[in-house]
């Protein structure tokens, strides 16, 4: 059994859970919010690429960016006591694109299809 899909699911569930808790624990100490977003989505992007190496990078980016947007929409629910911030989604998407560009370069050097 491959480990990457399991790690992907675990990291995604963890990130979404932390994002939707009304009072999340400080997982990364006092790291700024954008750094936490970028760390989570960078990690999830790497794991997605490892778990599904034949998946289109554009499709991976689209799905993960949508996940980031969906989290922000859910954070606008008053009962969660969270803040919906479009800049968080932009930070998520920026790191997703950055990681996917690196993956494309690495795959290109290996002769793999992106």
PDB file of N, CA and C in Angstrom:
ATOM      1  N   UNK A   1       0.837  -1.182   0.000  1.00  0.00           N
ATOM      2  CA  UNK A   1       0.000   0.000   0.000  1.00  0.00           C
ATOM      3  C   UNK A   1       0.884   1.249   0.000  1.00  0.00           C
ATOM      4  N   UNK A   2       0.496   2.211  -0.801  1.00  0.00           N
ATOM      5  CA  UNK A   2       1.242   3.459  -0.856  1.00  0.00           C
ATOM      6  C   UNK A   2       0.865   4.337   0.326  1.00  0.00           C
ATOM      7  N   UNK A   3       1.835   5.046   0.867  1.00  0.00           N
ATOM      8  CA  UNK A   3       1.641   5.872   2.050  1.00  0.00           C
ATOM      9  C   UNK A   3       1.109   7.259   1.688  1.00  0.00           C
ATOM     10  N   UNK A   4       1.477   7.780   0.523  1.00  0.00           N
ATOM     11  CA  UNK A   4       1.114   9.155   0.156  1.00  0.00           C
ATOM     12  C   UNK A   4      -0.395   9.432   0.204  1.00  0.00           C
ATOM     13  N   UNK A   5      -1.258   8.548  -0.322  1.00  0.00           N
ATOM     14  CA  UNK A   5      -2.696   8.843  -0.227  1.00  0.00           C
ATOM     15  C   UNK A   5      -3.192   8.935   1.218  1.00  0.00           C
ATOM     16  N   UNK A   6      -2.678   8.070   2.070  1.00  0.00           N
ATOM     17  CA  UNK A   6      -3.070   8.111   3.475  1.00  0.00           C
ATOM     18  C   UNK A   6      -2.597   9.411   4.139  1.00  0.00           C
ATOM     19  N   UNK A   7      -1.374   9.804   3.849  1.00  0.00           N
ATOM     20  CA  UNK A   7      -0.855  11.064   4.388  1.00  0.00           C
ATOM     21  C   UNK A   7      -1.643  12.257   3.862  1.00  0.00           C
ATOM     22  N   UNK A   8      -2.031  12.202   2.587  1.00  0.00           N
ATOM     23  CA  UNK A   8      -2.828  13.280   1.996  1.00  0.00           C
ATOM     24  C   UNK A   8      -4.157  13.431   2.716  1.00  0.00           C
ATOM     25  N   UNK A   9      -4.852  12.331   2.908  1.00  0.00           N
ATOM     26  CA  UNK A   9      -6.150  12.377   3.596  1.00  0.00           C
ATOM     27  C   UNK A   9      -5.980  12.881   5.023  1.00  0.00           C
ATOM     28  N   UNK A  10      -4.977  12.373   5.707  1.00  0.00           N
ATOM     29  CA  UNK A  10      -4.738  12.780   7.094  1.00  0.00           C
ATOM     30  C   UNK A  10      -4.436  14.272   7.191  1.00  0.00           C
ATOM     31  N   UNK A  11      -3.546  14.763   6.342  1.00  0.00           N
ATOM     32  CA  UNK A  11      -3.184  16.186   6.371  1.00  0.00           C
ATOM     33  C   UNK A  11      -4.368  17.074   5.994  1.00  0.00           C
ATOM     34  N   UNK A  12      -5.159  16.639   5.028  1.00  0.00           N
ATOM     35  CA  UNK A  12      -6.312  17.431   4.596  1.00  0.00           C
ATOM     36  C   UNK A  12      -7.374  17.499   5.691  1.00  0.00           C
ATOM     37  N   UNK A  13      -7.681  16.360   6.288  1.00  0.00           N
ATOM     38  CA  UNK A  13      -8.664  16.336   7.377  1.00  0.00           C
ATOM     39  C   UNK A  13      -8.178  17.192   8.545  1.00  0.00           C
ATOM     40  N   UNK A  14      -6.898  17.080   8.871  1.00  0.00           N
ATOM     41  CA  UNK A  14      -6.331  17.873   9.961  1.00  0.00           C
ATOM     42  C   UNK A  14      -6.453  19.372   9.657  1.00  0.00           C
ATOM     43  N   UNK A  15      -6.050  19.785   8.456  1.00  0.00           N
ATOM     44  CA  UNK A  15      -6.085  21.209   8.098  1.00  0.00           C
ATOM     45  C   UNK A  15      -7.503  21.756   8.096  1.00  0.00           C
ATOM     46  N   UNK A  16      -8.440  21.009   7.523  1.00  0.00           N
ATOM     47  CA  UNK A  16      -9.832  21.476   7.481  1.00  0.00           C
ATOM     48  C   UNK A  16     -10.420  21.538   8.890  1.00  0.00           C
ATOM     49  N   UNK A  17     -10.111  20.555   9.704  1.00  0.00           N
ATOM     50  CA  UNK A  17     -10.605  20.549  11.085  1.00  0.00           C
ATOM     51  C   UNK A  17     -10.084  21.757  11.849  1.00  0.00           C
ATOM     52  N   UNK A  18      -8.792  22.005  11.775  1.00  0.00           N
ATOM     53  CA  UNK A  18      -8.197  23.148  12.471  1.00  0.00           C
ATOM     54  C   UNK A  18      -8.810  24.448  11.946  1.00  0.00           C
ATOM     55  N   UNK A  19      -9.040  24.518  10.643  1.00  0.00           N
ATOM     56  CA  UNK A  19      -9.588  25.734  10.036  1.00  0.00           C
ATOM     57  C   UNK A  19     -11.020  26.017  10.473  1.00  0.00           C
ATOM     58  N   UNK A  20     -11.748  24.976  10.854  1.00  0.00           N
ATOM     59  CA  UNK A  20     -13.160  25.168  11.182  1.00  0.00           C
ATOM     60  C   UNK A  20     -13.470  25.107  12.673  1.00  0.00           C
ATOM     61  N   UNK A  21     -12.465  24.845  13.495  1.00  0.00           N
ATOM     62  CA  UNK A  21     -12.697  24.859  14.936  1.00  0.00           C
ATOM     63  C   UNK A  21     -12.901  26.301  15.412  1.00  0.00           C
ATOM     64  N   UNK A  22     -13.868  26.529  16.286  1.00  0.00           N
ATOM     65  CA  UNK A  22     -14.081  27.890  16.789  1.00  0.00           C
ATOM     66  C   UNK A  22     -12.859  28.452  17.530  1.00  0.00           C
ATOM     67  N   UNK A  23     -12.158  27.611  18.257  1.00  0.00           N
ATOM     68  CA  UNK A  23     -10.965  28.036  18.999  1.00  0.00           C
ATOM     69  C   UNK A  23      -9.859  27.012  18.749  1.00  0.00           C
ATOM     70  N   UNK A  24      -9.200  27.107  17.585  1.00  0.00           N
ATOM     71  CA  UNK A  24      -8.195  26.091  17.246  1.00  0.00           C
ATOM     72  C   UNK A  24      -6.961  26.194  18.131  1.00  0.00           C
ATOM     73  N   UNK A  25      -6.295  25.071  18.347  1.00  0.00           N
ATOM     74  CA  UNK A  25      -5.042  25.107  19.110  1.00  0.00           C
ATOM     75  C   UNK A  25      -3.954  25.800  18.283  1.00  0.00           C
ATOM     76  N   UNK A  26      -2.939  26.296  18.934  1.00  0.00           N
ATOM     77  CA  UNK A  26      -1.817  26.928  18.248  1.00  0.00           C
ATOM     78  C   UNK A  26      -0.839  25.840  17.830  1.00  0.00           C
ATOM     79  N   UNK A  27      -1.055  25.313  16.646  1.00  0.00           N
ATOM     80  CA  UNK A  27      -0.263  24.191  16.144  1.00  0.00           C
ATOM     81  C   UNK A  27       1.160  24.641  15.801  1.00  0.00           C
ATOM     82  N   UNK A  28       1.297  25.842  15.285  1.00  0.00           N
ATOM     83  CA  UNK A  28       2.602  26.351  14.864  1.00  0.00           C
ATOM     84  C   UNK A  28       3.080  27.484  15.769  1.00  0.00           C
ATOM     85  N   UNK A  29       2.708  27.430  17.022  1.00  0.00           N
ATOM     86  CA  UNK A  29       3.126  28.490  17.940  1.00  0.00           C
ATOM     87  C   UNK A  29       2.455  29.798  17.592  1.00  0.00           C
ATOM     88  N   UNK A  30       3.251  30.851  17.479  1.00  0.00           N
ATOM     89  CA  UNK A  30       2.712  32.172  17.158  1.00  0.00           C
ATOM     90  C   UNK A  30       2.956  32.563  15.707  1.00  0.00           C
ATOM     91  N   UNK A  31       3.061  31.580  14.832  1.00  0.00           N
ATOM     92  CA  UNK A  31       3.281  31.864  13.412  1.00  0.00           C
ATOM     93  C   UNK A  31       2.097  32.662  12.864  1.00  0.00           C
ATOM     94  N   UNK A  32       2.380  33.652  12.009  1.00  0.00           N
ATOM     95  CA  UNK A  32       1.289  34.433  11.416  1.00  0.00           C
ATOM     96  C   UNK A  32       0.311  33.544  10.648  1.00  0.00           C
ATOM     97  N   UNK A  33      -0.916  34.001  10.585  1.00  0.00           N
ATOM     98  CA  UNK A  33      -1.998  33.246   9.942  1.00  0.00           C
ATOM     99  C   UNK A  33      -1.662  32.857   8.509  1.00  0.00           C
ATOM    100  N   UNK A  34      -1.112  33.776   7.732  1.00  0.00           N
ATOM    101  CA  UNK A  34      -0.801  33.481   6.321  1.00  0.00           C
ATOM    102  C   UNK A  34       0.264  32.381   6.219  1.00  0.00           C
ATOM    103  N   UNK A  35       1.235  32.392   7.130  1.00  0.00           N
ATOM    104  CA  UNK A  35       2.266  31.345   7.130  1.00  0.00           C
ATOM    105  C   UNK A  35       1.628  29.994   7.436  1.00  0.00           C
ATOM    106  N   UNK A  36       0.683  29.969   8.357  1.00  0.00           N
ATOM    107  CA  UNK A  36      -0.008  28.719   8.672  1.00  0.00           C
ATOM    108  C   UNK A  36      -0.791  28.215   7.462  1.00  0.00           C
ATOM    109  N   UNK A  37      -1.491  29.126   6.778  1.00  0.00           N
ATOM    110  CA  UNK A  37      -2.232  28.749   5.572  1.00  0.00           C
ATOM    111  C   UNK A  37      -1.278  28.189   4.517  1.00  0.00           C
ATOM    112  N   UNK A  38      -0.188  28.893   4.291  1.00  0.00           N
ATOM    113  CA  UNK A  38       0.736  28.490   3.235  1.00  0.00           C
ATOM    114  C   UNK A  38       1.442  27.173   3.574  1.00  0.00           C
ATOM    115  N   UNK A  39       1.741  26.971   4.836  1.00  0.00           N
ATOM    116  CA  UNK A  39       2.360  25.709   5.255  1.00  0.00           C
ATOM    117  C   UNK A  39       1.395  24.545   5.031  1.00  0.00           C
ATOM    118  N   UNK A  40       0.149  24.739   5.432  1.00  0.00           N
ATOM    119  CA  UNK A  40      -0.853  23.681   5.269  1.00  0.00           C
ATOM    120  C   UNK A  40      -1.077  23.350   3.800  1.00  0.00           C
ATOM    121  N   UNK A  41      -1.313  24.370   2.977  1.00  0.00           N
ATOM    122  CA  UNK A  41      -1.625  24.101   1.574  1.00  0.00           C
ATOM    123  C   UNK A  41      -0.389  23.690   0.774  1.00  0.00           C
ATOM    124  N   UNK A  42       0.786  24.138   1.171  1.00  0.00           N
ATOM    125  CA  UNK A  42       2.001  23.656   0.529  1.00  0.00           C
ATOM    126  C   UNK A  42       2.196  22.169   0.782  1.00  0.00           C
ATOM    127  N   UNK A  43       1.988  21.774   2.029  1.00  0.00           N
ATOM    128  CA  UNK A  43       2.119  20.359   2.400  1.00  0.00           C
ATOM    129  C   UNK A  43       1.078  19.506   1.679  1.00  0.00           C
ATOM    130  N   UNK A  44      -0.154  19.961   1.681  1.00  0.00           N
ATOM    131  CA  UNK A  44      -1.228  19.203   1.026  1.00  0.00           C
ATOM    132  C   UNK A  44      -0.961  19.087  -0.479  1.00  0.00           C
ATOM    133  N   UNK A  45      -0.444  20.143  -1.089  1.00  0.00           N
ATOM    134  CA  UNK A  45      -0.148  20.097  -2.525  1.00  0.00           C
ATOM    135  C   UNK A  45       0.945  19.073  -2.832  1.00  0.00           C
ATOM    136  N   UNK A  46       2.000  19.076  -2.036  1.00  0.00           N
ATOM    137  CA  UNK A  46       3.077  18.095  -2.223  1.00  0.00           C
ATOM    138  C   UNK A  46       2.535  16.675  -2.073  1.00  0.00           C
ATOM    139  N   UNK A  47       1.734  16.460  -1.046  1.00  0.00           N
ATOM    140  CA  UNK A  47       1.175  15.123  -0.819  1.00  0.00           C
ATOM    141  C   UNK A  47       0.223  14.706  -1.934  1.00  0.00           C
ATOM    142  N   UNK A  48      -0.573  15.654  -2.450  1.00  0.00           N
ATOM    143  CA  UNK A  48      -1.500  15.355  -3.553  1.00  0.00           C
ATOM    144  C   UNK A  48      -0.706  14.916  -4.782  1.00  0.00           C
ATOM    145  N   UNK A  49       0.368  15.652  -5.086  1.00  0.00           N
ATOM    146  CA  UNK A  49       1.195  15.301  -6.249  1.00  0.00           C
ATOM    147  C   UNK A  49       1.850  13.938  -6.066  1.00  0.00           C
ATOM    148  N   UNK A  50       2.260  13.622  -4.855  1.00  0.00           N
ATOM    149  CA  UNK A  50       2.879  12.318  -4.579  1.00  0.00           C
ATOM    150  C   UNK A  50       1.851  11.188  -4.626  1.00  0.00           C
ATOM    151  N   UNK A  51       0.651  11.472  -4.128  1.00  0.00           N
ATOM    152  CA  UNK A  51      -0.394  10.442  -4.082  1.00  0.00           C
ATOM    153  C   UNK A  51      -0.967  10.139  -5.465  1.00  0.00           C
ATOM    154  N   UNK A  52      -1.022  11.163  -6.313  1.00  0.00           N
ATOM    155  CA  UNK A  52      -1.616  11.009  -7.644  1.00  0.00           C
ATOM    156  C   UNK A  52      -0.672  11.570  -8.702  1.00  0.00           C
ATOM    157  N   UNK A  53       0.426  10.889  -8.952  1.00  0.00           N
ATOM    158  CA  UNK A  53       1.455  11.427  -9.848  1.00  0.00           C
ATOM    159  C   UNK A  53       1.015  11.586 -11.302  1.00  0.00           C
ATOM    160  N   UNK A  54      -0.024  10.915 -11.708  1.00  0.00           N
ATOM    161  CA  UNK A  54      -0.503  11.016 -13.086  1.00  0.00           C
ATOM    162  C   UNK A  54      -1.613  12.060 -13.245  1.00  0.00           C
ATOM    163  N   UNK A  55      -2.057  12.621 -12.145  1.00  0.00           N
ATOM    164  CA  UNK A  55      -3.117  13.628 -12.171  1.00  0.00           C
ATOM    165  C   UNK A  55      -2.599  14.918 -12.804  1.00  0.00           C
ATOM    166  N   UNK A  56      -3.431  15.562 -13.567  1.00  0.00           N
ATOM    167  CA  UNK A  56      -3.086  16.846 -14.170  1.00  0.00           C
ATOM    168  C   UNK A  56      -2.787  17.867 -13.067  1.00  0.00           C
ATOM    169  N   UNK A  57      -1.666  18.587 -13.212  1.00  0.00           N
ATOM    170  CA  UNK A  57      -1.310  19.592 -12.218  1.00  0.00           C
ATOM    171  C   UNK A  57      -2.340  20.716 -12.187  1.00  0.00           C
ATOM    172  N   UNK A  58      -2.914  21.023 -13.341  1.00  0.00           N
ATOM    173  CA  UNK A  58      -3.965  22.041 -13.389  1.00  0.00           C
ATOM    174  C   UNK A  58      -5.173  21.587 -12.571  1.00  0.00           C
ATOM    175  N   UNK A  59      -5.524  20.332 -12.690  1.00  0.00           N
ATOM    176  CA  UNK A  59      -6.649  19.775 -11.931  1.00  0.00           C
ATOM    177  C   UNK A  59      -6.351  19.802 -10.430  1.00  0.00           C
ATOM    178  N   UNK A  60      -5.136  19.450 -10.045  1.00  0.00           N
ATOM    179  CA  UNK A  60      -4.751  19.490  -8.632  1.00  0.00           C
ATOM    180  C   UNK A  60      -4.873  20.910  -8.113  1.00  0.00           C
ATOM    181  N   UNK A  61      -4.341  21.869  -8.852  1.00  0.00           N
ATOM    182  CA  UNK A  61      -4.410  23.266  -8.435  1.00  0.00           C
ATOM    183  C   UNK A  61      -5.837  23.759  -8.307  1.00  0.00           C
ATOM    184  N   UNK A  62      -6.657  23.391  -9.269  1.00  0.00           N
ATOM    185  CA  UNK A  62      -8.065  23.798  -9.257  1.00  0.00           C
ATOM    186  C   UNK A  62      -8.780  23.260  -8.012  1.00  0.00           C
ATOM    187  N   UNK A  63      -8.584  21.999  -7.726  1.00  0.00           N
ATOM    188  CA  UNK A  63      -9.266  21.368  -6.594  1.00  0.00           C
ATOM    189  C   UNK A  63      -8.790  21.930  -5.260  1.00  0.00           C
ATOM    190  N   UNK A  64      -7.484  22.112  -5.118  1.00  0.00           N
ATOM    191  CA  UNK A  64      -6.966  22.614  -3.847  1.00  0.00           C
ATOM    192  C   UNK A  64      -7.318  24.090  -3.642  1.00  0.00           C
ATOM    193  N   UNK A  65      -7.304  24.869  -4.711  1.00  0.00           N
ATOM    194  CA  UNK A  65      -7.711  26.270  -4.587  1.00  0.00           C
ATOM    195  C   UNK A  65      -9.189  26.354  -4.196  1.00  0.00           C
ATOM    196  N   UNK A  66      -9.995  25.475  -4.779  1.00  0.00           N
ATOM    197  CA  UNK A  66     -11.413  25.429  -4.410  1.00  0.00           C
ATOM    198  C   UNK A  66     -11.578  25.057  -2.938  1.00  0.00           C
ATOM    199  N   UNK A  67     -10.780  24.111  -2.461  1.00  0.00           N
ATOM    200  CA  UNK A  67     -10.831  23.739  -1.046  1.00  0.00           C
ATOM    201  C   UNK A  67     -10.517  24.943  -0.170  1.00  0.00           C
ATOM    202  N   UNK A  68      -9.495  25.709  -0.531  1.00  0.00           N
ATOM    203  CA  UNK A  68      -9.154  26.911   0.229  1.00  0.00           C
ATOM    204  C   UNK A  68     -10.299  27.910   0.242  1.00  0.00           C
ATOM    205  N   UNK A  69     -10.942  28.105  -0.904  1.00  0.00           N
ATOM    206  CA  UNK A  69     -12.081  29.025  -0.982  1.00  0.00           C
ATOM    207  C   UNK A  69     -13.250  28.514  -0.142  1.00  0.00           C
ATOM    208  N   UNK A  70     -13.483  27.217  -0.195  1.00  0.00           N
ATOM    209  CA  UNK A  70     -14.574  26.616   0.566  1.00  0.00           C
ATOM    210  C   UNK A  70     -14.353  26.778   2.069  1.00  0.00           C
ATOM    211  N   UNK A  71     -13.122  26.609   2.507  1.00  0.00           N
ATOM    212  CA  UNK A  71     -12.809  26.816   3.926  1.00  0.00           C
ATOM    213  C   UNK A  71     -13.150  28.246   4.330  1.00  0.00           C
ATOM    214  N   UNK A  72     -12.790  29.209   3.489  1.00  0.00           N
ATOM    215  CA  UNK A  72     -13.081  30.612   3.813  1.00  0.00           C
ATOM    216  C   UNK A  72     -14.584  30.863   3.869  1.00  0.00           C
ATOM    217  N   UNK A  73     -15.341  30.244   2.980  1.00  0.00           N
ATOM    218  CA  UNK A  73     -16.806  30.393   3.013  1.00  0.00           C
ATOM    219  C   UNK A  73     -17.354  29.827   4.316  1.00  0.00           C
ATOM    220  N   UNK A  74     -16.892  28.657   4.709  1.00  0.00           N
ATOM    221  CA  UNK A  74     -17.361  28.063   5.965  1.00  0.00           C
ATOM    222  C   UNK A  74     -16.939  28.899   7.168  1.00  0.00           C
ATOM    223  N   UNK A  75     -15.777  29.536   7.095  1.00  0.00           N
ATOM    224  CA  UNK A  75     -15.339  30.370   8.207  1.00  0.00           C
ATOM    225  C   UNK A  75     -16.211  31.616   8.374  1.00  0.00           C
ATOM    226  N   UNK A  76     -17.025  31.920   7.402  1.00  0.00           N
ATOM    227  CA  UNK A  76     -17.925  33.068   7.526  1.00  0.00           C
ATOM    228  C   UNK A  76     -19.180  32.728   8.328  1.00  0.00           C
ATOM    229  N   UNK A  77     -19.358  31.471   8.704  1.00  0.00           N
ATOM    230  CA  UNK A  77     -20.506  31.064   9.517  1.00  0.00           C
ATOM    231  C   UNK A  77     -20.330  31.655  10.913  1.00  0.00           C
ATOM    232  N   UNK A  78     -21.259  32.476  11.353  1.00  0.00           N
ATOM    233  CA  UNK A  78     -21.112  33.166  12.648  1.00  0.00           C
ATOM    234  C   UNK A  78     -20.863  32.231  13.833  1.00  0.00           C
ATOM    235  N   UNK A  79     -21.461  31.078  13.845  1.00  0.00           N
ATOM    236  CA  UNK A  79     -21.319  30.157  14.979  1.00  0.00           C
ATOM    237  C   UNK A  79     -19.888  29.655  15.154  1.00  0.00           C
ATOM    238  N   UNK A  80     -19.079  29.717  14.100  1.00  0.00           N
ATOM    239  CA  UNK A  80     -17.699  29.242  14.188  1.00  0.00           C
ATOM    240  C   UNK A  80     -16.763  30.280  14.809  1.00  0.00           C
ATOM    241  N   UNK A  81     -17.214  31.533  14.860  1.00  0.00           N
ATOM    242  CA  UNK A  81     -16.392  32.618  15.412  1.00  0.00           C
ATOM    243  C   UNK A  81     -15.042  32.715  14.707  1.00  0.00           C
ATOM    244  N   UNK A  82     -15.068  32.540  13.397  1.00  0.00           N
ATOM    245  CA  UNK A  82     -13.853  32.652  12.581  1.00  0.00           C
ATOM    246  C   UNK A  82     -14.047  33.804  11.604  1.00  0.00           C
ATOM    247  N   UNK A  83     -12.964  34.193  10.958  1.00  0.00           N
ATOM    248  CA  UNK A  83     -13.028  35.286   9.984  1.00  0.00           C
ATOM    249  C   UNK A  83     -12.804  34.752   8.582  1.00  0.00           C
ATOM    250  N   UNK A  84     -13.686  35.154   7.681  1.00  0.00           N
ATOM    251  CA  UNK A  84     -13.528  34.843   6.264  1.00  0.00           C
ATOM    252  C   UNK A  84     -12.634  35.935   5.674  1.00  0.00           C
ATOM    253  N   UNK A  85     -11.519  35.544   5.085  1.00  0.00           N
ATOM    254  CA  UNK A  85     -10.572  36.524   4.556  1.00  0.00           C
ATOM    255  C   UNK A  85     -10.109  36.069   3.171  1.00  0.00           C
ATOM    256  N   UNK A  86     -10.447  36.837   2.160  1.00  0.00           N
ATOM    257  CA  UNK A  86     -10.068  36.476   0.796  1.00  0.00           C
ATOM    258  C   UNK A  86      -8.545  36.421   0.649  1.00  0.00           C
ATOM    259  N   UNK A  87      -7.827  37.174   1.460  1.00  0.00           N
ATOM    260  CA  UNK A  87      -6.361  37.139   1.400  1.00  0.00           C
ATOM    261  C   UNK A  87      -5.820  35.774   1.848  1.00  0.00           C
ATOM    262  N   UNK A  88      -6.537  35.089   2.723  1.00  0.00           N
ATOM    263  CA  UNK A  88      -6.140  33.727   3.104  1.00  0.00           C
ATOM    264  C   UNK A  88      -6.245  32.800   1.902  1.00  0.00           C
ATOM    265  N   UNK A  89      -7.325  32.944   1.140  1.00  0.00           N
ATOM    266  CA  UNK A  89      -7.510  32.120  -0.054  1.00  0.00           C
ATOM    267  C   UNK A  89      -6.430  32.438  -1.095  1.00  0.00           C
ATOM    268  N   UNK A  90      -6.101  33.709  -1.229  1.00  0.00           N
ATOM    269  CA  UNK A  90      -5.041  34.099  -2.169  1.00  0.00           C
ATOM    270  C   UNK A  90      -3.704  33.503  -1.730  1.00  0.00           C
ATOM    271  N   UNK A  91      -3.415  33.525  -0.430  1.00  0.00           N
ATOM    272  CA  UNK A  91      -2.178  32.917   0.083  1.00  0.00           C
ATOM    273  C   UNK A  91      -2.170  31.415  -0.197  1.00  0.00           C
ATOM    274  N   UNK A  92      -3.298  30.751   0.032  1.00  0.00           N
ATOM    275  CA  UNK A  92      -3.419  29.311  -0.254  1.00  0.00           C
ATOM    276  C   UNK A  92      -3.114  29.045  -1.724  1.00  0.00           C
ATOM    277  N   UNK A  93      -3.768  29.802  -2.591  1.00  0.00           N
ATOM    278  CA  UNK A  93      -3.628  29.588  -4.033  1.00  0.00           C
ATOM    279  C   UNK A  93      -2.216  29.911  -4.506  1.00  0.00           C
ATOM    280  N   UNK A  94      -1.606  30.938  -3.936  1.00  0.00           N
ATOM    281  CA  UNK A  94      -0.240  31.302  -4.333  1.00  0.00           C
ATOM    282  C   UNK A  94       0.745  30.176  -4.032  1.00  0.00           C
ATOM    283  N   UNK A  95       0.631  29.586  -2.863  1.00  0.00           N
ATOM    284  CA  UNK A  95       1.572  28.503  -2.524  1.00  0.00           C
ATOM    285  C   UNK A  95       1.258  27.242  -3.330  1.00  0.00           C
ATOM    286  N   UNK A  96       0.000  27.004  -3.614  1.00  0.00           N
ATOM    287  CA  UNK A  96      -0.377  25.866  -4.469  1.00  0.00           C
ATOM    288  C   UNK A  96       0.286  26.012  -5.838  1.00  0.00           C
ATOM    289  N   UNK A  97       0.159  27.189  -6.442  1.00  0.00           N
ATOM    290  CA  UNK A  97       0.753  27.444  -7.762  1.00  0.00           C
ATOM    291  C   UNK A  97       2.277  27.301  -7.692  1.00  0.00           C
ATOM    292  N   UNK A  98       2.880  27.846  -6.649  1.00  0.00           N
ATOM    293  CA  UNK A  98       4.334  27.745  -6.496  1.00  0.00           C
ATOM    294  C   UNK A  98       4.806  26.304  -6.414  1.00  0.00           C
ATOM    295  N   UNK A  99       4.139  25.519  -5.607  1.00  0.00           N
ATOM    296  CA  UNK A  99       4.522  24.098  -5.469  1.00  0.00           C
ATOM    297  C   UNK A  99       4.310  23.365  -6.788  1.00  0.00           C
ATOM    298  N   UNK A 100       3.210  23.630  -7.454  1.00  0.00           N
ATOM    299  CA  UNK A 100       2.934  22.946  -8.722  1.00  0.00           C
ATOM    300  C   UNK A 100       3.956  23.317  -9.795  1.00  0.00           C
ATOM    301  N   UNK A 101       4.433  24.549  -9.790  1.00  0.00           N
ATOM    302  CA  UNK A 101       5.479  24.933 -10.738  1.00  0.00           C
ATOM    303  C   UNK A 101       6.771  24.150 -10.473  1.00  0.00           C
ATOM    304  N   UNK A 102       7.120  24.002  -9.209  1.00  0.00           N
ATOM    305  CA  UNK A 102       8.315  23.221  -8.856  1.00  0.00           C
ATOM    306  C   UNK A 102       8.127  21.764  -9.270  1.00  0.00           C
ATOM    307  N   UNK A 103       6.945  21.203  -9.015  1.00  0.00           N
ATOM    308  CA  UNK A 103       6.673  19.814  -9.404  1.00  0.00           C
ATOM    309  C   UNK A 103       6.782  19.660 -10.915  1.00  0.00           C
ATOM    310  N   UNK A 104       6.258  20.610 -11.653  1.00  0.00           N
ATOM    311  CA  UNK A 104       6.344  20.545 -13.120  1.00  0.00           C
ATOM    312  C   UNK A 104       7.795  20.548 -13.584  1.00  0.00           C
ATOM    313  N   UNK A 105       8.604  21.407 -12.990  1.00  0.00           N
ATOM    314  CA  UNK A 105      10.021  21.471 -13.353  1.00  0.00           C
ATOM    315  C   UNK A 105      10.713  20.146 -13.033  1.00  0.00           C
ATOM    316  N   UNK A 106      10.464  19.616 -11.853  1.00  0.00           N
ATOM    317  CA  UNK A 106      11.091  18.347 -11.448  1.00  0.00           C
ATOM    318  C   UNK A 106      10.632  17.220 -12.354  1.00  0.00           C
ATOM    319  N   UNK A 107       9.356  17.168 -12.647  1.00  0.00           N
ATOM    320  CA  UNK A 107       8.853  16.111 -13.525  1.00  0.00           C
ATOM    321  C   UNK A 107       9.442  16.259 -14.933  1.00  0.00           C
ATOM    322  N   UNK A 108       9.574  17.485 -15.381  1.00  0.00           N
ATOM    323  CA  UNK A 108      10.150  17.724 -16.710  1.00  0.00           C
ATOM    324  C   UNK A 108      11.587  17.255 -16.795  1.00  0.00           C
ATOM    325  N   UNK A 109      12.340  17.461 -15.734  1.00  0.00           N
ATOM    326  CA  UNK A 109      13.741  17.021 -15.716  1.00  0.00           C
ATOM    327  C   UNK A 109      13.850  15.514 -15.645  1.00  0.00           C
ATOM    328  N   UNK A 110      12.867  14.874 -15.085  1.00  0.00           N
ATOM    329  CA  UNK A 110      12.866  13.408 -15.013  1.00  0.00           C
ATOM    330  C   UNK A 110      12.342  12.781 -16.282  1.00  0.00           C
ATOM    331  N   UNK A 111      11.737  13.614 -17.136  1.00  0.00           N
ATOM    332  CA  UNK A 111      11.165  13.090 -18.367  1.00  0.00           C
ATOM    333  C   UNK A 111       9.748  12.587 -18.183  1.00  0.00           C
ATOM    334  N   UNK A 112       9.157  12.871 -17.008  1.00  0.00           N
ATOM    335  CA  UNK A 112       7.777  12.451 -16.736  1.00  0.00           C
ATOM    336  C   UNK A 112       6.821  13.450 -17.357  1.00  0.00           C
ATOM    337  N   UNK A 113       5.604  13.015 -17.579  1.00  0.00           N
ATOM    338  CA  UNK A 113       4.587  13.917 -18.081  1.00  0.00           C
ATOM    339  C   UNK A 113       4.013  14.722 -16.938  1.00  0.00           C
ATOM    340  N   UNK A 114       3.860  16.037 -17.131  1.00  0.00           N
ATOM    341  CA  UNK A 114       3.333  16.877 -16.037  1.00  0.00           C
ATOM    342  C   UNK A 114       1.900  16.721 -15.771  1.00  0.00           C
TER     343      UNK A 114
END
